[in-house]
mmCIF file of C-alpha atoms and ligand atoms in Angstrom:
data_model
loop_
_atom_site.group_PDB
_atom_site.id
_atom_site.type_symbol
_atom_site.label_atom_id
_atom_site.label_comp_id
_atom_site.label_asym_id
_atom_site.label_seq_id
_atom_site.Cartn_x
_atom_site.Cartn_y
_atom_site.Cartn_z
ATOM 1 C CA MET O 1 -110.808 -34.339 -13.186
ATOM 2 C CA THR O 2 -109.903 -37.579 -14.935
ATOM 3 C CA MET O 3 -112.220 -40.397 -14.010
ATOM 4 C CA ALA O 4 -110.491 -43.541 -12.857
ATOM 5 C CA THR O 5 -111.406 -46.228 -15.329
ATOM 6 C CA LEU O 6 -108.664 -48.832 -15.493
ATOM 7 C CA LYS O 7 -109.010 -51.979 -13.385
ATOM 8 C CA THR O 8 -106.559 -54.667 -12.392
ATOM 9 C CA ASP O 9 -107.353 -58.367 -12.866
ATOM 10 C CA PRO O 10 -108.236 -59.740 -9.384
ATOM 11 C CA ALA O 11 -107.752 -63.386 -10.406
ATOM 12 C CA ARG O 12 -104.273 -62.763 -11.794
ATOM 13 C CA LEU O 13 -103.325 -60.705 -8.729
ATOM 14 C CA GLU O 14 -104.457 -63.538 -6.473
ATOM 15 C CA ARG O 15 -102.461 -66.027 -8.540
ATOM 16 C CA PHE O 16 -99.268 -63.932 -8.351
ATOM 17 C CA LEU O 17 -99.676 -63.502 -4.575
ATOM 18 C CA THR O 18 -100.375 -67.189 -4.029
ATOM 19 C CA GLU O 19 -97.440 -68.340 -6.153
ATOM 20 C CA ILE O 20 -94.917 -65.967 -4.571
ATOM 21 C CA ALA O 21 -96.078 -67.028 -1.080
ATOM 22 C CA ALA O 22 -94.597 -70.477 -1.824
ATOM 23 C CA PHE O 23 -91.083 -69.048 -1.416
ATOM 24 C CA GLY O 24 -90.390 -69.536 2.282
ATOM 25 C CA ALA O 25 -93.911 -70.841 3.011
ATOM 26 C CA THR O 26 -94.448 -71.993 6.612
ATOM 27 C CA LYS O 27 -96.764 -74.776 7.748
ATOM 28 C CA ARG O 28 -99.182 -72.310 9.300
ATOM 29 C CA GLY O 29 -99.761 -70.264 6.160
ATOM 30 C CA GLY O 30 -97.147 -67.572 6.625
ATOM 31 C CA VAL O 31 -93.658 -67.066 5.189
ATOM 32 C CA THR O 32 -90.119 -66.989 6.533
ATOM 33 C CA ARG O 33 -88.222 -65.201 3.784
ATOM 34 C CA LEU O 34 -85.396 -63.468 5.572
ATOM 35 C CA ALA O 35 -83.331 -60.895 3.705
ATOM 36 C CA LEU O 36 -80.600 -62.453 1.510
ATOM 37 C CA SER O 37 -81.631 -66.030 2.316
ATOM 38 C CA ASP O 38 -82.159 -68.728 -0.325
ATOM 39 C CA GLU O 39 -85.902 -68.050 -0.095
ATOM 40 C CA ASP O 40 -85.349 -64.336 -0.769
ATOM 41 C CA ARG O 41 -83.185 -65.274 -3.792
ATOM 42 C CA ASP O 42 -85.802 -67.648 -5.194
ATOM 43 C CA ALA O 43 -88.587 -65.052 -4.804
ATOM 44 C CA ARG O 44 -86.354 -62.462 -6.506
ATOM 45 C CA ASN O 45 -85.758 -64.814 -9.438
ATOM 46 C CA GLN O 46 -89.501 -65.355 -9.779
ATOM 47 C CA LEU O 47 -90.225 -61.614 -9.690
ATOM 48 C CA ARG O 48 -87.634 -61.012 -12.370
ATOM 49 C CA GLU O 49 -89.161 -63.678 -14.590
ATOM 50 C CA TRP O 50 -92.670 -62.213 -14.253
ATOM 51 C CA PHE O 51 -91.607 -58.602 -14.799
ATOM 52 C CA GLU O 52 -89.509 -59.484 -17.827
ATOM 53 C CA ALA O 53 -92.372 -61.535 -19.288
ATOM 54 C CA ALA O 54 -94.460 -58.373 -18.850
ATOM 55 C CA GLY O 55 -91.953 -56.395 -20.942
ATOM 56 C CA CYS O 56 -89.933 -54.717 -18.181
ATOM 57 C CA GLU O 57 -86.199 -54.255 -18.098
ATOM 58 C CA THR O 58 -84.405 -55.297 -14.861
ATOM 59 C CA LYS O 59 -81.701 -53.217 -13.129
ATOM 60 C CA ILE O 60 -79.942 -54.404 -9.972
ATOM 61 C CA ASP O 61 -77.854 -51.985 -7.942
ATOM 62 C CA ARG O 62 -74.960 -52.611 -5.549
ATOM 63 C CA MET O 63 -77.359 -53.035 -2.613
ATOM 64 C CA GLY O 64 -79.336 -55.701 -4.470
ATOM 65 C CA ASN O 65 -82.300 -53.381 -4.959
ATOM 66 C CA MET O 66 -84.194 -54.582 -8.035
ATOM 67 C CA PHE O 67 -85.769 -52.043 -10.397
ATOM 68 C CA PHE O 68 -88.205 -53.224 -13.075
ATOM 69 C CA VAL O 69 -88.617 -50.532 -15.708
ATOM 70 C CA ARG O 70 -91.648 -50.202 -17.985
ATOM 71 C CA PRO O 71 -90.623 -47.672 -20.615
ATOM 72 C CA GLY O 72 -92.791 -44.628 -21.210
ATOM 73 C CA ARG O 73 -93.207 -42.565 -24.388
ATOM 74 C CA ASN O 74 -90.959 -39.761 -23.159
ATOM 75 C CA ARG O 75 -87.961 -41.406 -21.547
ATOM 76 C CA GLY O 76 -86.367 -38.077 -20.676
ATOM 77 C CA LEU O 77 -89.063 -37.238 -18.110
ATOM 78 C CA PRO O 78 -88.616 -38.068 -14.409
ATOM 79 C CA PRO O 79 -90.160 -41.510 -13.834
ATOM 80 C CA VAL O 80 -92.785 -42.695 -11.356
ATOM 81 C CA LEU O 81 -91.637 -45.251 -8.776
ATOM 82 C CA THR O 82 -93.689 -47.815 -6.892
ATOM 83 C CA GLY O 83 -92.904 -51.023 -5.008
ATOM 84 C CA SER O 84 -91.959 -52.328 -1.577
ATOM 85 C CA HIS O 85 -89.966 -55.321 -0.281
ATOM 86 C CA CYS O 86 -90.044 -59.099 -0.682
ATOM 87 C CA ASP O 87 -88.173 -60.038 2.503
ATOM 88 C CA SER O 88 -90.248 -61.046 5.536
ATOM 89 C CA GLN O 89 -90.097 -61.419 9.289
ATOM 90 C CA PRO O 90 -89.316 -64.886 10.706
ATOM 91 C CA GLN O 91 -92.723 -66.635 10.700
ATOM 92 C CA GLY O 92 -94.116 -63.511 9.086
ATOM 93 C CA GLY O 93 -97.104 -62.937 6.824
ATOM 94 C CA ARG O 94 -97.530 -63.408 3.082
ATOM 95 C CA PHE O 95 -98.716 -59.849 2.335
ATOM 96 C CA ASP O 96 -96.302 -57.531 4.196
ATOM 97 C CA GLY O 97 -94.157 -55.904 1.508
ATOM 98 C CA ILE O 98 -94.715 -58.336 -1.327
ATOM 99 C CA LEU O 99 -98.234 -56.941 -1.926
ATOM 100 C CA GLY O 100 -96.669 -53.622 -3.001
ATOM 101 C CA ILE O 101 -94.415 -55.316 -5.580
ATOM 102 C CA ILE O 102 -97.131 -57.617 -6.889
ATOM 103 C CA GLY O 103 -99.527 -54.646 -6.969
ATOM 104 C CA GLY O 104 -96.992 -52.909 -9.222
ATOM 105 C CA LEU O 105 -96.621 -56.043 -11.367
ATOM 106 C CA GLU O 106 -100.376 -56.335 -11.740
ATOM 107 C CA ALA O 107 -100.548 -52.643 -12.700
ATOM 108 C CA VAL O 108 -97.953 -53.300 -15.434
ATOM 109 C CA CYS O 109 -99.943 -56.298 -16.700
ATOM 110 C CA ALA O 110 -103.227 -54.352 -16.659
ATOM 111 C CA LEU O 111 -101.602 -51.521 -18.628
ATOM 112 C CA ASN O 112 -100.269 -54.057 -21.127
ATOM 113 C CA ASP O 113 -103.729 -55.654 -21.479
ATOM 114 C CA ALA O 114 -105.276 -52.232 -22.117
ATOM 115 C CA GLY O 115 -102.551 -51.409 -24.660
ATOM 116 C CA VAL O 116 -101.599 -48.264 -22.744
ATOM 117 C CA THR O 117 -98.248 -46.556 -23.199
ATOM 118 C CA LEU O 118 -97.722 -43.986 -20.461
ATOM 119 C CA GLU O 119 -95.776 -40.756 -20.943
ATOM 120 C CA ARG O 120 -93.235 -41.452 -18.194
ATOM 121 C CA ASP O 121 -91.292 -44.566 -17.304
ATOM 122 C CA LEU O 122 -92.880 -46.616 -14.526
ATOM 123 C CA ILE O 123 -90.404 -48.341 -12.222
ATOM 124 C CA VAL O 124 -91.433 -51.096 -9.809
ATOM 125 C CA VAL O 125 -88.832 -51.650 -7.097
ATOM 126 C CA ASN O 126 -87.951 -54.444 -4.669
ATOM 127 C CA TRP O 127 -85.957 -52.825 -1.836
ATOM 128 C CA THR O 128 -83.381 -55.053 -0.104
ATOM 129 C CA ASN O 129 -83.755 -55.887 3.607
ATOM 130 C CA GLU O 130 -86.724 -53.795 4.657
ATOM 131 C CA GLU O 131 -87.457 -55.843 7.749
ATOM 132 C CA GLY O 132 -84.149 -55.477 9.576
ATOM 133 C CA SER O 133 -84.802 -58.664 11.462
ATOM 134 C CA ARG O 134 -81.843 -60.682 10.146
ATOM 135 C CA PHE O 135 -79.587 -57.665 9.489
ATOM 136 C CA THR O 136 -80.188 -54.548 11.616
ATOM 137 C CA PRO O 137 -81.074 -51.805 10.757
ATOM 138 C CA GLY O 138 -83.936 -52.340 8.339
ATOM 139 C CA THR O 139 -84.832 -50.409 5.153
ATOM 140 C CA THR O 140 -81.168 -50.715 4.277
ATOM 141 C CA GLY O 141 -81.673 -50.832 0.495
ATOM 142 C CA SER O 142 -83.753 -47.665 0.401
ATOM 143 C CA GLY O 143 -81.585 -46.007 3.076
ATOM 144 C CA VAL O 144 -78.430 -46.413 0.999
ATOM 145 C CA PHE O 145 -80.309 -45.397 -2.161
ATOM 146 C CA ALA O 146 -81.380 -42.207 -0.366
ATOM 147 C CA GLY O 147 -77.813 -41.530 0.763
ATOM 148 C CA LYS O 148 -78.800 -41.848 4.429
ATOM 149 C CA LEU O 149 -77.006 -45.129 5.181
ATOM 150 C CA ASP O 150 -73.452 -46.027 4.194
ATOM 151 C CA ARG O 151 -73.145 -48.923 1.753
ATOM 152 C CA GLU O 152 -69.874 -50.290 3.106
ATOM 153 C CA ALA O 153 -71.199 -50.132 6.671
ATOM 154 C CA MET O 154 -74.299 -52.079 5.550
ATOM 155 C CA TYR O 155 -72.111 -54.698 3.778
ATOM 156 C CA ALA O 156 -70.347 -55.205 7.122
ATOM 157 C CA LEU O 157 -73.551 -55.917 9.096
ATOM 158 C CA THR O 158 -73.662 -59.431 10.519
ATOM 159 C CA ASP O 159 -76.541 -61.750 11.361
ATOM 160 C CA ARG O 160 -76.595 -63.859 14.533
ATOM 161 C CA GLU O 161 -74.524 -66.555 12.775
ATOM 162 C CA GLY O 162 -71.820 -64.007 11.938
ATOM 163 C CA LEU O 163 -72.572 -64.014 8.190
ATOM 164 C CA THR O 164 -72.152 -60.604 6.576
ATOM 165 C CA PHE O 165 -74.711 -58.684 4.564
ATOM 166 C CA GLY O 166 -72.179 -58.145 1.750
ATOM 167 C CA GLY O 167 -71.206 -61.816 1.669
ATOM 168 C CA GLU O 168 -74.800 -63.010 1.631
ATOM 169 C CA LEU O 169 -75.762 -60.507 -1.065
ATOM 170 C CA GLU O 170 -72.977 -61.860 -3.233
ATOM 171 C CA ARG O 171 -73.805 -65.478 -2.384
ATOM 172 C CA ILE O 172 -77.391 -65.143 -3.592
ATOM 173 C CA GLY O 173 -76.163 -63.452 -6.789
ATOM 174 C CA TYR O 174 -77.788 -60.086 -6.241
ATOM 175 C CA LYS O 175 -74.818 -57.784 -5.710
ATOM 176 C CA GLY O 176 -75.072 -55.543 -8.752
ATOM 177 C CA GLU O 177 -71.899 -54.079 -10.215
ATOM 178 C CA THR O 178 -73.125 -50.543 -10.745
ATOM 179 C CA ASP O 179 -75.796 -48.318 -9.299
ATOM 180 C CA PHE O 180 -78.999 -47.461 -11.083
ATOM 181 C CA ASP O 181 -80.092 -43.920 -10.395
ATOM 182 C CA PRO O 182 -83.451 -42.910 -11.861
ATOM 183 C CA ARG O 183 -83.526 -39.610 -9.935
ATOM 184 C CA PRO O 184 -85.183 -37.176 -9.954
ATOM 185 C CA LEU O 185 -88.399 -39.100 -9.370
ATOM 186 C CA HIS O 186 -91.697 -37.523 -10.352
ATOM 187 C CA ALA O 187 -93.646 -39.442 -7.698
ATOM 188 C CA ASN O 188 -93.322 -42.484 -5.456
ATOM 189 C CA PHE O 189 -96.204 -44.681 -4.262
ATOM 190 C CA GLU O 190 -95.885 -47.605 -1.869
ATOM 191 C CA TYR O 191 -98.859 -49.936 -1.669
ATOM 192 C CA HIS O 192 -98.955 -51.956 1.588
ATOM 193 C CA ILE O 193 -101.239 -53.687 4.055
ATOM 194 C CA GLU O 194 -102.206 -51.544 7.038
ATOM 195 C CA GLN O 195 -100.769 -53.988 9.627
ATOM 196 C CA GLY O 196 -103.095 -52.594 12.307
ATOM 197 C CA PRO O 197 -106.813 -52.744 13.196
ATOM 198 C CA VAL O 198 -108.046 -49.287 12.177
ATOM 199 C CA LEU O 199 -109.433 -49.867 8.657
ATOM 200 C CA GLU O 200 -111.257 -53.040 9.647
ATOM 201 C CA ARG O 201 -112.820 -51.419 12.711
ATOM 202 C CA ARG O 202 -113.950 -48.397 10.722
ATOM 203 C CA GLU O 203 -115.129 -50.582 7.818
ATOM 204 C CA LYS O 204 -113.012 -48.766 5.231
ATOM 205 C CA THR O 205 -111.234 -50.344 2.262
ATOM 206 C CA ILE O 206 -108.472 -47.833 1.543
ATOM 207 C CA GLY O 207 -106.212 -46.237 4.138
ATOM 208 C CA VAL O 208 -104.696 -42.882 3.210
ATOM 209 C CA PRO O 209 -101.782 -42.248 5.594
ATOM 210 C CA LYS O 210 -100.567 -38.674 5.996
ATOM 211 C CA GLY O 211 -97.190 -40.058 7.006
ATOM 212 C CA ILE O 212 -95.145 -42.601 8.962
ATOM 213 C CA VAL O 213 -94.332 -42.470 12.674
ATOM 214 C CA CYS O 214 -90.759 -41.869 13.865
ATOM 215 C CA LEU O 215 -88.769 -44.833 15.164
ATOM 216 C CA ARG O 216 -85.960 -45.558 17.648
ATOM 217 C CA TRP O 217 -84.232 -48.943 18.072
ATOM 218 C CA TYR O 218 -82.060 -50.033 20.980
ATOM 219 C CA ASP O 219 -79.838 -53.020 21.681
ATOM 220 C CA VAL O 220 -79.332 -53.758 25.367
ATOM 221 C CA GLU O 221 -76.714 -56.045 26.905
ATOM 222 C CA ILE O 222 -77.113 -57.074 30.557
ATOM 223 C CA THR O 223 -74.129 -58.629 32.333
ATOM 224 C CA GLY O 224 -74.678 -60.545 35.563
ATOM 225 C CA VAL O 225 -72.838 -63.507 37.050
ATOM 226 C CA PRO O 226 -73.556 -67.028 35.742
ATOM 227 C CA ASN O 227 -73.931 -69.586 38.511
ATOM 228 C CA HIS O 228 -75.645 -72.810 39.587
ATOM 229 C CA ALA O 229 -79.458 -72.604 39.967
ATOM 230 C CA GLY O 230 -79.461 -74.813 43.080
ATOM 231 C CA PRO O 231 -76.835 -73.870 45.636
ATOM 232 C CA THR O 232 -76.680 -70.101 44.991
ATOM 233 C CA PRO O 233 -78.644 -68.159 47.658
ATOM 234 C CA MET O 234 -81.290 -65.820 46.257
ATOM 235 C CA ASN O 235 -79.816 -62.724 47.855
ATOM 236 C CA GLU O 236 -76.394 -63.374 46.341
ATOM 237 C CA ARG O 237 -77.451 -63.602 42.722
ATOM 238 C CA LYS O 238 -76.656 -61.249 39.868
ATOM 239 C CA ASP O 239 -79.299 -62.680 37.574
ATOM 240 C CA ALA O 240 -79.494 -61.188 34.072
ATOM 241 C CA VAL O 241 -82.995 -62.645 33.520
ATOM 242 C CA TYR O 242 -84.316 -61.054 36.697
ATOM 243 C CA ALA O 243 -82.839 -57.677 35.670
ATOM 244 C CA PHE O 244 -84.406 -58.106 32.235
ATOM 245 C CA ALA O 245 -87.825 -59.004 33.642
ATOM 246 C CA ARG O 246 -87.880 -55.788 35.697
ATOM 247 C CA MET O 247 -86.783 -53.720 32.689
ATOM 248 C CA ALA O 248 -89.226 -55.304 30.218
ATOM 249 C CA SER O 249 -92.116 -54.847 32.584
ATOM 250 C CA GLU O 250 -91.426 -51.167 33.082
ATOM 251 C CA ILE O 251 -90.845 -50.582 29.352
ATOM 252 C CA PHE O 252 -94.359 -51.932 28.732
ATOM 253 C CA GLU O 253 -95.799 -49.686 31.471
ATOM 254 C CA ILE O 254 -94.055 -46.605 30.065
ATOM 255 C CA GLY O 255 -95.555 -47.311 26.645
ATOM 256 C CA LEU O 256 -98.962 -47.952 28.146
ATOM 257 C CA ALA O 257 -98.910 -44.649 30.001
ATOM 258 C CA SER O 258 -98.131 -42.670 26.841
ATOM 259 C CA ASP O 259 -100.996 -41.470 24.651
ATOM 260 C CA ASN O 260 -99.498 -42.172 21.272
ATOM 261 C CA VAL O 261 -96.076 -43.768 21.638
ATOM 262 C CA VAL O 262 -95.627 -47.543 21.585
ATOM 263 C CA ALA O 263 -92.697 -49.497 23.027
ATOM 264 C CA THR O 264 -91.830 -53.138 22.288
ATOM 265 C CA VAL O 265 -89.284 -55.604 23.590
ATOM 266 C CA GLY O 266 -89.052 -57.987 20.633
ATOM 267 C CA GLU O 267 -85.865 -60.040 20.774
ATOM 268 C CA VAL O 268 -84.539 -61.710 23.924
ATOM 269 C CA HIS O 269 -81.397 -63.842 24.099
ATOM 270 C CA PRO O 270 -80.416 -65.031 27.557
ATOM 271 C CA SER O 271 -77.137 -66.849 27.854
ATOM 272 C CA PRO O 272 -76.424 -69.691 28.333
ATOM 273 C CA ASN O 273 -80.225 -70.220 28.182
ATOM 274 C CA SER O 274 -80.268 -73.329 30.337
ATOM 275 C CA ARG O 275 -82.940 -74.189 32.901
ATOM 276 C CA ASN O 276 -80.523 -74.806 35.768
ATOM 277 C CA VAL O 277 -78.132 -71.915 35.190
ATOM 278 C CA ILE O 278 -78.576 -68.360 36.460
ATOM 279 C CA ALA O 279 -78.104 -66.384 33.256
ATOM 280 C CA GLY O 280 -74.882 -64.430 33.170
ATOM 281 C CA ASN O 281 -75.792 -62.434 30.072
ATOM 282 C CA LEU O 282 -78.890 -61.301 28.272
ATOM 283 C CA HIS O 283 -79.255 -59.362 25.062
ATOM 284 C CA PHE O 284 -82.578 -57.728 24.174
ATOM 285 C CA THR O 285 -83.981 -55.149 21.774
ATOM 286 C CA ILE O 286 -86.373 -52.226 22.201
ATOM 287 C CA ASP O 287 -88.476 -50.626 19.463
ATOM 288 C CA VAL O 288 -90.134 -47.248 20.201
ATOM 289 C CA ARG O 289 -92.420 -45.386 17.770
ATOM 290 C CA GLY O 290 -94.749 -42.422 17.701
ATOM 291 C CA TRP O 291 -96.077 -39.644 15.473
ATOM 292 C CA ASP O 292 -94.980 -36.980 17.954
ATOM 293 C CA GLU O 293 -91.156 -36.800 17.986
ATOM 294 C CA THR O 294 -90.984 -34.908 21.304
ATOM 295 C CA GLU O 295 -93.211 -37.393 23.112
ATOM 296 C CA THR O 296 -91.254 -40.278 21.544
ATOM 297 C CA ASP O 297 -87.990 -38.836 22.810
ATOM 298 C CA ARG O 298 -89.509 -38.327 26.264
ATOM 299 C CA VAL O 299 -90.565 -41.994 26.317
ATOM 300 C CA CYS O 300 -87.060 -43.016 25.175
ATOM 301 C CA ALA O 301 -85.442 -41.002 27.965
ATOM 302 C CA ASP O 302 -87.745 -42.679 30.521
ATOM 303 C CA ILE O 303 -86.895 -46.105 29.121
ATOM 304 C CA GLU O 304 -83.145 -45.470 29.222
ATOM 305 C CA LYS O 305 -83.458 -44.332 32.828
ATOM 306 C CA ALA O 306 -85.559 -47.354 33.810
ATOM 307 C CA VAL O 307 -83.065 -49.752 32.213
ATOM 308 C CA ARG O 308 -80.181 -48.240 34.222
ATOM 309 C CA THR O 309 -82.178 -48.184 37.470
ATOM 310 C CA HIS O 310 -83.202 -51.847 37.203
ATOM 311 C CA ALA O 311 -79.638 -52.879 36.390
ATOM 312 C CA GLU O 312 -78.459 -51.172 39.546
ATOM 313 C CA VAL O 313 -81.220 -52.623 41.718
ATOM 314 C CA SER O 314 -80.461 -56.150 40.464
ATOM 315 C CA GLY O 315 -76.685 -55.835 40.813
ATOM 316 C CA THR O 316 -76.026 -56.259 37.095
ATOM 317 C CA ASP O 317 -74.207 -54.101 34.555
ATOM 318 C CA VAL O 318 -75.950 -52.799 31.497
ATOM 319 C CA ASP O 319 -74.971 -51.358 28.152
ATOM 320 C CA ILE O 320 -77.801 -49.679 26.241
ATOM 321 C CA LYS O 321 -77.123 -48.510 22.684
ATOM 322 C CA ARG O 322 -79.408 -46.744 20.229
ATOM 323 C CA THR O 323 -78.812 -48.723 17.030
ATOM 324 C CA TRP O 324 -81.179 -46.893 14.682
ATOM 325 C CA GLU O 325 -83.383 -43.872 14.523
ATOM 326 C CA VAL O 326 -85.595 -42.462 11.808
ATOM 327 C CA GLU O 327 -87.515 -39.202 11.836
ATOM 328 C CA ARG O 328 -91.204 -39.270 11.105
ATOM 329 C CA ALA O 329 -92.128 -38.963 7.439
ATOM 330 C CA PRO O 330 -94.953 -36.564 6.528
ATOM 331 C CA PHE O 331 -96.043 -37.415 2.966
ATOM 332 C CA ASN O 332 -96.599 -35.137 -0.020
ATOM 333 C CA ALA O 333 -100.020 -33.528 0.442
ATOM 334 C CA GLY O 334 -100.800 -33.467 -3.284
ATOM 335 C CA LEU O 335 -100.212 -37.214 -3.678
ATOM 336 C CA VAL O 336 -102.117 -37.978 -0.454
ATOM 337 C CA SER O 337 -105.127 -36.096 -1.918
ATOM 338 C CA MET O 338 -104.737 -37.915 -5.215
ATOM 339 C CA ILE O 339 -104.970 -41.289 -3.433
ATOM 340 C CA ARG O 340 -108.056 -40.173 -1.484
ATOM 341 C CA GLU O 341 -109.755 -38.861 -4.659
ATOM 342 C CA THR O 342 -108.837 -41.938 -6.691
ATOM 343 C CA ALA O 343 -110.413 -44.185 -4.048
ATOM 344 C CA LEU O 344 -113.540 -42.011 -4.233
ATOM 345 C CA GLU O 345 -113.644 -42.249 -8.045
ATOM 346 C CA LEU O 346 -113.455 -46.040 -7.722
ATOM 347 C CA GLY O 347 -116.279 -46.039 -5.149
ATOM 348 C CA LEU O 348 -113.987 -47.288 -2.383
ATOM 349 C CA PRO O 349 -114.503 -46.009 1.195
ATOM 350 C CA ALA O 350 -111.273 -44.364 2.359
ATOM 351 C CA LEU O 351 -109.915 -43.205 5.694
ATOM 352 C CA ASP O 352 -107.193 -40.690 6.580
ATOM 353 C CA MET O 353 -104.725 -42.164 9.054
ATOM 354 C CA VAL O 354 -101.094 -42.434 10.139
ATOM 355 C CA SER O 355 -98.792 -45.394 9.447
ATOM 356 C CA GLY O 356 -97.663 -47.025 12.673
ATOM 357 C CA ALA O 357 -95.377 -49.398 10.761
ATOM 358 C CA SER O 358 -92.224 -48.198 9.082
ATOM 359 C CA HIS O 359 -91.591 -48.509 5.355
ATOM 360 C CA ASP O 360 -88.948 -47.859 2.688
ATOM 361 C CA THR O 361 -90.941 -44.785 1.733
ATOM 362 C CA VAL O 362 -89.559 -43.103 4.893
ATOM 363 C CA TYR O 363 -86.282 -42.696 2.997
ATOM 364 C CA ILE O 364 -87.682 -42.078 -0.494
ATOM 365 C CA ASN O 365 -89.967 -39.389 0.957
ATOM 366 C CA GLN O 366 -86.840 -37.423 1.896
ATOM 367 C CA PHE O 367 -86.055 -36.588 -1.741
ATOM 368 C CA ALA O 368 -89.137 -37.426 -3.816
ATOM 369 C CA PRO O 369 -92.875 -36.664 -3.563
ATOM 370 C CA SER O 370 -94.258 -39.783 -1.872
ATOM 371 C CA ALA O 371 -97.425 -41.293 -0.428
ATOM 372 C CA MET O 372 -98.795 -44.717 0.520
ATOM 373 C CA ILE O 373 -101.958 -46.743 -0.104
ATOM 374 C CA PHE O 374 -103.174 -49.084 2.658
ATOM 375 C CA VAL O 375 -105.669 -51.961 2.652
ATOM 376 C CA PRO O 376 -107.143 -53.655 5.748
ATOM 377 C CA SER O 377 -105.388 -56.338 7.765
ATOM 378 C CA ILE O 378 -107.899 -58.909 9.022
ATOM 379 C CA GLY O 379 -108.020 -58.795 12.810
ATOM 380 C CA GLY O 380 -105.311 -56.130 12.703
ATOM 381 C CA ARG O 381 -102.682 -58.897 12.649
ATOM 382 C CA SER O 382 -99.303 -58.598 10.933
ATOM 383 C CA HIS O 383 -95.687 -59.711 11.395
ATOM 384 C CA ALA O 384 -97.319 -63.056 12.162
ATOM 385 C CA GLU O 385 -98.277 -66.101 10.104
ATOM 386 C CA VAL O 386 -101.995 -65.349 10.451
ATOM 387 C CA GLU O 387 -101.548 -62.049 8.595
ATOM 388 C CA GLU O 388 -104.437 -61.857 6.117
ATOM 389 C CA THR O 389 -106.069 -59.427 3.708
ATOM 390 C CA SER O 390 -109.087 -60.355 1.578
ATOM 391 C CA TRP O 391 -108.416 -60.844 -2.137
ATOM 392 C CA ALA O 392 -111.081 -58.222 -2.871
ATOM 393 C CA ASP O 393 -109.237 -55.669 -0.745
ATOM 394 C CA CYS O 394 -105.916 -56.597 -2.376
ATOM 395 C CA ALA O 395 -107.491 -55.881 -5.762
ATOM 396 C CA ALA O 396 -109.112 -52.641 -4.535
ATOM 397 C CA GLY O 397 -105.750 -51.277 -3.390
ATOM 398 C CA ALA O 398 -104.124 -52.366 -6.660
ATOM 399 C CA ASP O 399 -106.841 -50.470 -8.575
ATOM 400 C CA VAL O 400 -106.063 -47.310 -6.600
ATOM 401 C CA LEU O 401 -102.344 -47.805 -7.277
ATOM 402 C CA LEU O 402 -102.916 -48.426 -11.001
ATOM 403 C CA ASN O 403 -104.988 -45.280 -11.438
ATOM 404 C CA CYS O 404 -102.561 -43.142 -9.438
ATOM 405 C CA ILE O 405 -99.786 -44.501 -11.670
ATOM 406 C CA VAL O 406 -101.742 -43.553 -14.793
ATOM 407 C CA LYS O 407 -102.376 -40.029 -13.488
ATOM 408 C CA THR O 408 -98.796 -39.303 -12.448
ATOM 409 C CA CYS O 409 -97.139 -41.097 -15.376
ATOM 410 C CA ASN O 410 -99.212 -39.031 -17.780
ATOM 411 C CA ASP O 411 -98.425 -35.692 -16.135
ATOM 412 C CA PRO O 412 -96.795 -33.404 -18.685
ATOM 413 C CA GLU O 413 -93.373 -31.893 -18.055
ATOM 414 C CA GLY O 414 -93.302 -29.293 -15.304
ATOM 415 C CA VAL O 415 -96.084 -30.632 -13.070
ATOM 416 C CA GLU O 416 -94.955 -30.736 -9.425
ATOM 417 C CA TYR O 417 -96.742 -31.965 -6.327
ATOM 418 C CA ALA O 418 -96.806 -29.947 -3.112
HETATM 419 C C1 GLV Z 501 -91.192 -52.872 9.350
HETATM 420 O O1 GLV Z 501 -91.736 -53.909 9.055
HETATM 421 C C2 GLV Z 501 -91.424 -52.263 10.625
HETATM 422 O O2 GLV Z 501 -90.764 -52.679 11.587
HETATM 423 O O3 GLV Z 501 -92.314 -51.411 10.721
HETATM 424 MN MN1 MN Z 502 -93.514 -54.053 5.077
HETATM 425 MN MN1 MN Z 503 -92.699 -55.811 8.041
#
């Protein structure tokens, strides 16, 4: 077995992470860097500058996915891919996604410092619109790349202001003219923060997920009757907020009663959203996830039923639509073992787990051997401005990534992971 010997530079990694966090920085230490916003564009420009200074060539495809290529000795061999996303949630954290790109950048810089030329090309990717918060669904860049989402349909997506994905992509100057297709890929690693409390509670530095949970998204539209908050008798109301409150409460209870499926009402838009008007309309979203597909579908069926029942009881109409679904993603066992062994070689305590968050690797995993590397989230907090990971843990995960890159990029022709 090769001993892991290469190390990343923790100070440089911290500097990259700190500098990129300025793009979309919020007052409370987080970032709002929504997909295809000015902040996203500025962060992209910065990434490009750093990768090119580190000797990489940049390719941008028609979805705005950015690929930074570090040439290997044998350019005919299938390359190794790593990376994540640089878009964020509104008032999100400064590690979600970007850590995986900066981890890849730091790996490139560490390889340059050590004067190492790898056999295979190494490609660090920035996938467009992972979060799906401005344009739904998420993981659109990787989904189109994988052939699972339709590019034209994604261009036509609109945000709440009515701006289109395609128009915004063009506006920020990241609509590439051709596609870049480095397939087949030899291996794909995504380095990411855990976004949950498990690693911290178990006092482990490296999380080794065996896969990613399945996911279902819904958009729900309740229609009641708008009316005056004063004169309208209580028993004559068709109140969209009341209907919603009943639905949201039962959705929580259904999730709570399930062993391993979680259910979240995240977005709520009552209309007209005025204190002295009974809301005539309300739009909300539901996010359901679990490792067990059958149990997840059972929970979804219960939720759909509850939504219809509460609409009826409250005298409102409801339209519930499933807007996205992704199957669970079991990773490549050989690469999962490699991550676990590499952590061990580096003296880092590791833990087998499942990813409760979704990632671009869901789609890449469908056609290329893939696995992920996790580091702890302080307090288990993510998708929030307080999201935090210690610099030491950021560097530890980057070391695991770097050494997994070296191993896979130096595999001779014919090696396959199973
Ligand atoms: C992506 O951030 C997700 O929703 O898991
Ligand atoms: Mn992410
Ligand atoms: Mn996220």
